[in-house]
Short mmCIF file of C-alpha atoms and ligand atoms in Angstrom, two decimals:
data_model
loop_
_atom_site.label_atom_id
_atom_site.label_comp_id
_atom_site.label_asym_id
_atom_site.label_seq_id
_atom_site.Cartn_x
_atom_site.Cartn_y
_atom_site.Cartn_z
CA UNK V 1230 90.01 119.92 76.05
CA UNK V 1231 92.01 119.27 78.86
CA UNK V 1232 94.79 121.78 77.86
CA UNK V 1233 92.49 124.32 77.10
CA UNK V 1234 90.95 124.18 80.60
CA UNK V 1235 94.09 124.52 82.53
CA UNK V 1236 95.17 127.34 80.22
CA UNK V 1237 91.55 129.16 81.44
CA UNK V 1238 92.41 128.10 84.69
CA UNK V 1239 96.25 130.19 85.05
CA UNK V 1240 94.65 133.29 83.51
CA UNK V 1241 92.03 133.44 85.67
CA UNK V 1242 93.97 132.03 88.51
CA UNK V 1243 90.68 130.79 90.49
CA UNK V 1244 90.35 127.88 92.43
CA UNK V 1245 86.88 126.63 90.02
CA UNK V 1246 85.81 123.28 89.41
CA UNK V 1247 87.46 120.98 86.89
CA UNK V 1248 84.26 120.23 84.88
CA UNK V 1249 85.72 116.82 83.38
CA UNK V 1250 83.41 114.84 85.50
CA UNK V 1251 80.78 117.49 85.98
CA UNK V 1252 79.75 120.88 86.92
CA UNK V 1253 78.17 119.97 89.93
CA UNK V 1254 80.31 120.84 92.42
CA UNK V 1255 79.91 117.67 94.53
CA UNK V 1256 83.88 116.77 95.11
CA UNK V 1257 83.18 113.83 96.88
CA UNK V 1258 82.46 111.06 94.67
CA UNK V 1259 80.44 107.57 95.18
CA UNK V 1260 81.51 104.73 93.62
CA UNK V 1261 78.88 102.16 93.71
CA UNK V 1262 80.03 99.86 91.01
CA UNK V 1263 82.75 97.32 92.04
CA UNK V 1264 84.76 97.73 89.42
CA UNK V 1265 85.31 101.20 88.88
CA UNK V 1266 87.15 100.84 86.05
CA UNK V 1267 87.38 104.01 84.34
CA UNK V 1268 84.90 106.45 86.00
CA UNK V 1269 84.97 109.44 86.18
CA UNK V 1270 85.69 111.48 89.56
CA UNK V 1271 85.26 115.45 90.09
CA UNK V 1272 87.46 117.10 91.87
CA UNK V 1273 88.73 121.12 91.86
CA UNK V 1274 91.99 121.89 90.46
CA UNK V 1275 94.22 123.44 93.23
CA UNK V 1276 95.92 126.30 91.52
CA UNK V 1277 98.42 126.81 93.73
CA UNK V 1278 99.88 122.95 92.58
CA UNK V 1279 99.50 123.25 88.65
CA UNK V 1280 103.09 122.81 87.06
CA UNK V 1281 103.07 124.97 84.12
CA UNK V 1282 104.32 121.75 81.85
CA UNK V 1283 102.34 120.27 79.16
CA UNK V 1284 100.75 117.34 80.57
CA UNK V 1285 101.71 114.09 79.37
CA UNK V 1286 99.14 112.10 77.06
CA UNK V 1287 96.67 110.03 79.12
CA UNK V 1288 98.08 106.97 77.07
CA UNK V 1289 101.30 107.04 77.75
CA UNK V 1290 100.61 107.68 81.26
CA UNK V 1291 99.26 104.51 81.53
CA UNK V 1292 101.12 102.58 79.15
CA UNK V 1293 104.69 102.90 80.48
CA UNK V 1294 104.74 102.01 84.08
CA UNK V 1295 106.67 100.87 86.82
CA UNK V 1296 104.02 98.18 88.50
CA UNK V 1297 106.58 95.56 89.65
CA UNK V 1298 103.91 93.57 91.37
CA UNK V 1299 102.80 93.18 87.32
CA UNK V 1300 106.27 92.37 85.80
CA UNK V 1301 109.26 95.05 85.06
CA UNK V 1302 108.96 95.73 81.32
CA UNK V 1303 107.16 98.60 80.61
CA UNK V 1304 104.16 97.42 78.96
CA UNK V 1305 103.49 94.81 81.74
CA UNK V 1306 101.11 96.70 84.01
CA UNK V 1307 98.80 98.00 81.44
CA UNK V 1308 99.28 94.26 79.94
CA UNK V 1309 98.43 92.62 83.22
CA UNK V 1310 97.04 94.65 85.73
CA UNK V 1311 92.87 93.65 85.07
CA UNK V 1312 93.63 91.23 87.37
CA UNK V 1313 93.84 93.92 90.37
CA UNK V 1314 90.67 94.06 91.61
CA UNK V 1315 90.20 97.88 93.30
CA UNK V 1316 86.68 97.34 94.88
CA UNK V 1317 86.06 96.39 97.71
CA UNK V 1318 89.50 97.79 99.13
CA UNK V 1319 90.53 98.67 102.68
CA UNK V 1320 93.59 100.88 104.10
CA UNK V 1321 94.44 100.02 107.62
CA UNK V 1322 95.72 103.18 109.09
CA UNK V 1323 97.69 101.61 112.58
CA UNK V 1324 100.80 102.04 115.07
CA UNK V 1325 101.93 105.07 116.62
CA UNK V 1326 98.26 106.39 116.48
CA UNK V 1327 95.08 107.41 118.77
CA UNK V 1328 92.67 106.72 116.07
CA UNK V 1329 93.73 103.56 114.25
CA UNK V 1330 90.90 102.52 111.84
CA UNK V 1331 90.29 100.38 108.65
CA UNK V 1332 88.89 103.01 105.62
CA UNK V 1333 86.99 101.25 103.38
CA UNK V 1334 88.14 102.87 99.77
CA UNK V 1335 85.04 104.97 99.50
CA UNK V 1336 84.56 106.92 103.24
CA UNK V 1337 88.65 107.62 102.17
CA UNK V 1338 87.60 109.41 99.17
CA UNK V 1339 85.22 111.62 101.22
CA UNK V 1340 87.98 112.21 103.70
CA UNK V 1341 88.17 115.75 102.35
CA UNK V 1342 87.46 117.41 99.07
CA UNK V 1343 89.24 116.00 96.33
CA UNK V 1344 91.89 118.09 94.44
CA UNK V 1345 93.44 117.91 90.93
CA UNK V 1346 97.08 118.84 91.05
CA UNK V 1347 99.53 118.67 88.38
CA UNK V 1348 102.98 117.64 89.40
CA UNK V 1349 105.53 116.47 87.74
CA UNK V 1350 106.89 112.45 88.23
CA UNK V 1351 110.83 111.97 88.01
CA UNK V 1352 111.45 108.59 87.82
CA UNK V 1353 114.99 107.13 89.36
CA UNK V 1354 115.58 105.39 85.92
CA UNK V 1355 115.77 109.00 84.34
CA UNK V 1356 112.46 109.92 82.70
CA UNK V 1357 109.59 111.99 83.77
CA UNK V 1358 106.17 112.82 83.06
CA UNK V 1359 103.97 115.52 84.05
CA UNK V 1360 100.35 114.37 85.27
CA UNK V 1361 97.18 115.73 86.28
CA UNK V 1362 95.99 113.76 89.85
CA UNK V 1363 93.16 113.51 91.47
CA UNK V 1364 93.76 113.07 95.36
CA UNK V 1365 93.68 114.99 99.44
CA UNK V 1366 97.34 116.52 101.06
CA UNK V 1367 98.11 112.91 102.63
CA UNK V 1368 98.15 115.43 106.07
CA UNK V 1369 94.17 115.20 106.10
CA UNK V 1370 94.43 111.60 106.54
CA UNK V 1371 97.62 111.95 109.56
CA UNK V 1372 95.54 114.76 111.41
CA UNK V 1373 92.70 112.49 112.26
CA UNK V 1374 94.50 109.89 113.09
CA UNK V 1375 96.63 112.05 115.25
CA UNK V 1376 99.93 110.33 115.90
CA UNK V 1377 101.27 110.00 119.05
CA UNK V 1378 105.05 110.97 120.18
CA UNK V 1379 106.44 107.73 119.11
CA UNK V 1380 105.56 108.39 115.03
CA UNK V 1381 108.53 109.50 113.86
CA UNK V 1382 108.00 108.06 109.85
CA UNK V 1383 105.01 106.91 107.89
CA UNK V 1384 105.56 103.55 106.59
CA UNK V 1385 103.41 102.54 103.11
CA UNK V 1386 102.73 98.77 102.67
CA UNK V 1387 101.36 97.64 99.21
CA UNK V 1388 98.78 94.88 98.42
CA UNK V 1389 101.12 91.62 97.63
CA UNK V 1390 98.12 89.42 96.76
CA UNK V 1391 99.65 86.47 94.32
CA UNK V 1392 95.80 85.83 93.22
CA UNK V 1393 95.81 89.32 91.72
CA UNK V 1394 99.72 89.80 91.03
CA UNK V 1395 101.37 87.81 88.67
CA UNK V 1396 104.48 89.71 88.96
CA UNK V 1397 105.12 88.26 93.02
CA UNK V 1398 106.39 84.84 91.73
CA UNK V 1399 109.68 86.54 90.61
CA UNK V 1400 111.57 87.48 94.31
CA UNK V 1401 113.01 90.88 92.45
CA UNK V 1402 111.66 92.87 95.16
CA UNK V 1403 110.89 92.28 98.80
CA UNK V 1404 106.82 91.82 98.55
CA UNK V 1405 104.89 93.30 100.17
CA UNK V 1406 106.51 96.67 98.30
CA UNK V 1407 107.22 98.88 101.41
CA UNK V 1408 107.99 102.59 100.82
CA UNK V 1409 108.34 105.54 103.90
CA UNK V 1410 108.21 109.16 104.89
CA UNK V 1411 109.79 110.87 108.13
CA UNK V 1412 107.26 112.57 109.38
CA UNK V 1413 107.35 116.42 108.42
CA UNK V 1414 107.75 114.93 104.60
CA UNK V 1415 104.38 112.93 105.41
CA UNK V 1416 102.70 116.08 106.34
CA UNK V 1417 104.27 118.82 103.71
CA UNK V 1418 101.28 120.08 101.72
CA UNK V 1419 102.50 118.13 98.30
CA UNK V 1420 102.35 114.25 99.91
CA UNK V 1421 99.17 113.29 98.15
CA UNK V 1422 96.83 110.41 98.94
CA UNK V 1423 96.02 109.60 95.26
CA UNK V 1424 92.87 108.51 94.22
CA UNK V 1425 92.68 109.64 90.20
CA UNK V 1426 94.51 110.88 87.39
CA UNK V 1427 93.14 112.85 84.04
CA UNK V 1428 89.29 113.27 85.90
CA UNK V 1429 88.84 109.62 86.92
CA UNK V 1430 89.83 107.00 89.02
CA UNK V 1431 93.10 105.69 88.80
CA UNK V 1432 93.20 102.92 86.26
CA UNK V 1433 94.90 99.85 87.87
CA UNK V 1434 98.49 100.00 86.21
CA UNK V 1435 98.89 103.17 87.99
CA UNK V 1436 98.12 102.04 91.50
CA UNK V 1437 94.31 101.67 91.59
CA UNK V 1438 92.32 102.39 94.29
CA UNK V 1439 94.90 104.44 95.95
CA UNK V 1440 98.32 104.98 96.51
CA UNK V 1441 101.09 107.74 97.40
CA UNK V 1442 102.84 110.73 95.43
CA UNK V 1443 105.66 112.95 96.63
CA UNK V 1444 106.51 114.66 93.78
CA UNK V 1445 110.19 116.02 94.99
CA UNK V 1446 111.50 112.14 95.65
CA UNK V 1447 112.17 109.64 92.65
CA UNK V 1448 109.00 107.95 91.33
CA UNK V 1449 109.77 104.64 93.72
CA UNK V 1450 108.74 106.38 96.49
CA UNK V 1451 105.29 106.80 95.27
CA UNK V 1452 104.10 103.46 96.75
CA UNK V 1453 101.35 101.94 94.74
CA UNK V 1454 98.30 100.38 95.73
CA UNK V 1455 98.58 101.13 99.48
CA UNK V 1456 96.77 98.54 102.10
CA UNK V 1457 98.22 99.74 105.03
CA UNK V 1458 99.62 103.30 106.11
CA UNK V 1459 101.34 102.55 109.39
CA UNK V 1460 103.09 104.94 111.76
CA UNK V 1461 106.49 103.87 113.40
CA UNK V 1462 109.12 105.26 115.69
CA UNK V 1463 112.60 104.05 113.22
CA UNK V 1464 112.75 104.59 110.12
CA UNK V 1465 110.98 101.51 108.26
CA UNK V 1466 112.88 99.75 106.09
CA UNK V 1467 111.90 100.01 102.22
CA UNK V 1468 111.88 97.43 99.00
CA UNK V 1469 113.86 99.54 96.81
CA UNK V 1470 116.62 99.94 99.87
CA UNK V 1471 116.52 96.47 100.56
CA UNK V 1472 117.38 95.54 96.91
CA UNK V 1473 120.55 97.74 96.36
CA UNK V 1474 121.54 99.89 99.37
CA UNK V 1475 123.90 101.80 97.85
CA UNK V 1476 122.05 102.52 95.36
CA UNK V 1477 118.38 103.63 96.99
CA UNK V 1478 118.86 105.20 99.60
CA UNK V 1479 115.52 106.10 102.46
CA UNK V 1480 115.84 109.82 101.02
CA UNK V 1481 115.71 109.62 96.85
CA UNK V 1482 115.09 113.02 97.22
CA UNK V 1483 115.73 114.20 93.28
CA UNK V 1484 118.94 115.59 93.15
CA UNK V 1485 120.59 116.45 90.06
CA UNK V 1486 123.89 117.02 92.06
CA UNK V 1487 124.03 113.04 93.20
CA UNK V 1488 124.16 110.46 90.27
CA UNK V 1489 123.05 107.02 90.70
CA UNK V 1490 126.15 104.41 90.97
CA UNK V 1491 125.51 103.20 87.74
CA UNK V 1492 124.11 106.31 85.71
CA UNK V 1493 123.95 110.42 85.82
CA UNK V 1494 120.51 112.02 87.18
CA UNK V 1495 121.47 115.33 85.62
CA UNK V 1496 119.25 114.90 82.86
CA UNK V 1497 115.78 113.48 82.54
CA UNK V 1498 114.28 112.07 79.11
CA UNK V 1499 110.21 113.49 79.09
CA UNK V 1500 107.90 110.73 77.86
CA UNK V 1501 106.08 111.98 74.99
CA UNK V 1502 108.83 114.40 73.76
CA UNK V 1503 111.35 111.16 72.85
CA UNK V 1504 111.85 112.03 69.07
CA UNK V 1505 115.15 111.90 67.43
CA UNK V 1506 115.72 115.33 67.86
CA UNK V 1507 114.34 115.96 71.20
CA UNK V 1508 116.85 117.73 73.81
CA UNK V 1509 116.87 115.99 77.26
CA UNK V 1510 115.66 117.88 80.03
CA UNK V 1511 117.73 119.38 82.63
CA UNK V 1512 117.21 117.32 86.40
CA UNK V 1513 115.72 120.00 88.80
CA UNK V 1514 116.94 119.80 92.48
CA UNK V 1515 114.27 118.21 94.65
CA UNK V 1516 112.32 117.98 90.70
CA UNK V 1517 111.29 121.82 91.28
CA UNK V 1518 109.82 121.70 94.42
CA UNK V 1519 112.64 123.26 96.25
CA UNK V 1520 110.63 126.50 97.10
CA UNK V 1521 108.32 123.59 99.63
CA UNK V 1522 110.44 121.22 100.76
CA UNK V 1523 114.13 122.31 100.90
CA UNK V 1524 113.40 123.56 104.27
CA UNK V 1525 112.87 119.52 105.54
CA UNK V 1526 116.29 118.75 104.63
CA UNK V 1527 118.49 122.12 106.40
CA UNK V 1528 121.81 120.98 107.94
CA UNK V 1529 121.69 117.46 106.25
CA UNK V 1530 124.57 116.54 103.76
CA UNK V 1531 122.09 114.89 100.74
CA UNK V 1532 125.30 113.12 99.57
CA UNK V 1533 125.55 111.11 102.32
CA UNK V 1534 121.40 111.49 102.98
CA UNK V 1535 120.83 110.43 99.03
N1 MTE C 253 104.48 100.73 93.77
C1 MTE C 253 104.41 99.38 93.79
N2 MTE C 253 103.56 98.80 94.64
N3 MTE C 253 105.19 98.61 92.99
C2 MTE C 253 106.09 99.16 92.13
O1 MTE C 253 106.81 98.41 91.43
N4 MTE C 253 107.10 101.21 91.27
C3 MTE C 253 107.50 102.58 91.64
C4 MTE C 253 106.29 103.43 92.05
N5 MTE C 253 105.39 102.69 92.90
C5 MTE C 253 106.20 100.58 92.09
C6 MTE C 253 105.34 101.34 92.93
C7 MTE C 253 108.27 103.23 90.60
S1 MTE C 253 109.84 102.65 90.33
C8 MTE C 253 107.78 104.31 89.90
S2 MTE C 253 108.77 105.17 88.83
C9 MTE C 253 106.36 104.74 90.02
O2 MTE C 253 105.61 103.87 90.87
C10 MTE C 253 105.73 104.73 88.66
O3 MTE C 253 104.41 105.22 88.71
P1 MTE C 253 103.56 105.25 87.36
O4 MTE C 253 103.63 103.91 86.72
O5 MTE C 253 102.16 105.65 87.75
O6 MTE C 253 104.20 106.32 86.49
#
């Protein structure tokens, strides 16, 4: 169903409403139960951010994760992650700001109408998927809270809850899991504040009620779970960088041309098409999205900038 609808969708190239949660044109959705668990959310697909790809298969989506917060195998966020509780949630939105406030979960889903976009997720470890979200350009969010001269990067701080986390009594990472922007990445049109993937909300492994996705940068960028979105003048320091320097660097801007110390990035593996006989994918500078964001990164050597 859902492949036929985005095929309808290219040939008639309109921006028209998703119908997998309803015809009725209300894009701003009201969650009333506290555990949202699985309902449904309408949104409009955005034509203009549909990758052609197939879409991966809503279960593998959410049944091979990175959810360190839930363990590092695999299977260990879909295994563990009922323990998250998504409602009631709040996002502090602070620093370099005039309008710091506290959103609860739901008056951030009516921030602005809610899109479906299809981008594709490289992850660092070399395998991608290609996934239908549900979310607002992160921008809507950084234009009312208009930053002052001083915000130079966004900064994205995760929930690190131990009652909800079973995953933050191993020290792998530096909890809470910090990720960051520089500014004109923050507000390119593709950073989306993610609410949903496949028509509802997103199920818990994948960073329930809300997190980031910037769809050009490795997968660790796309900070899960967000509790606090805070603007800063120097660039904030992240969990992945923390870990291994040399080996995550602020940018992770995809970049077939730069391997990781310990393995190539010029090829990706696509989840769903692993049979024996299945070619690997060719890495796409910045994963495709060159035509958007190469612009950011003009004059700057992305060896050195990896
Ligand atoms: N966010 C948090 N809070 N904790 C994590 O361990 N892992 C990152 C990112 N966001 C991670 C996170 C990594 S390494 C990847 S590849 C993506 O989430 C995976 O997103 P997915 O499981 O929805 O595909």
């Amino acid at each position: 169903m859902f492949e036929n609808r985005r095929r309808v969708l290219r040939s008639i190239g309109a921006f028209a409403a998703t119908g997998i949660a309803g015809a009725s044109g209300n894009a701003f959705a009201t969650l009333s139960s506290p555990d949202a668990k699985g309902q449904k959310l309408a949104a409009k697909t955005n034509p203009q951010f549909v990758a052609l790809d197939k879409p991966t298969a809503f279960k593998d989506i959410t049944s091979y994760n990175n959810f360190y917060e839930f363990g590092t195998d695999k299977g260990d966020p879909a295994e563990h992650a009922g323990t998250l509780r998504p409602r009631p949630w709040k996002v502090s939105v602070e620093g370099a700001i005039k309008n710091p406030k506290v959103y609860d979960i739901d008056d951030l889903l009516k921030l602005a109408p809610l899109e479906e976009r299809v981008y594709r997720l490289r992850c660092v470890e070399g395998w991608s998927m290609v996934i239908p979200w549900i979310g607002v350009s992160l921008s809507e969010l950084i234009k009312r809270a208009e930053p002052t001269g001083n915000a130079k990067y966004v900064q994205f701080i995760t929930l690190a809850d131990p009652s909800q986390m079973p995953g933050l009594s191993t020290p792998i990472l530096e909890w809470p899991y910090s990720e960051g922007l520089r500014m004109d990445e923050a507000m390119n049109p593709l950073t989306l504040l993610t609410v949903g993937l496949y028509g509802e909300v997103l199920p818990n492994q994948n960073g329930a009620p809300v997190r980031v996705i910037v769809p050009w940068k490795y997968g660790f960028k796309s900070a899960k779970s967000l509790v606090k979105i805070r603007f800063v003048e120097k660039q904030p320091p992240t969990s992945w960088n923390l870990y291994a320097p040399s080996e995550y660097g602020f940018y992770s801007n995809v970049n077939p041309g730069v391997d990781h110390p310990r393995w190539s990035q010029a090829t990706e593996r696509r989840i769903g098409e692993d049979g024996f006989f299945a070619p690997k994918r060719k890495t796409l500078m910045f994963n495709g999205y060159g035509d958007q964001v190469a612009s950011l990164y003009q004059g700057m050597d992305l060896k050195k900038n990896f």
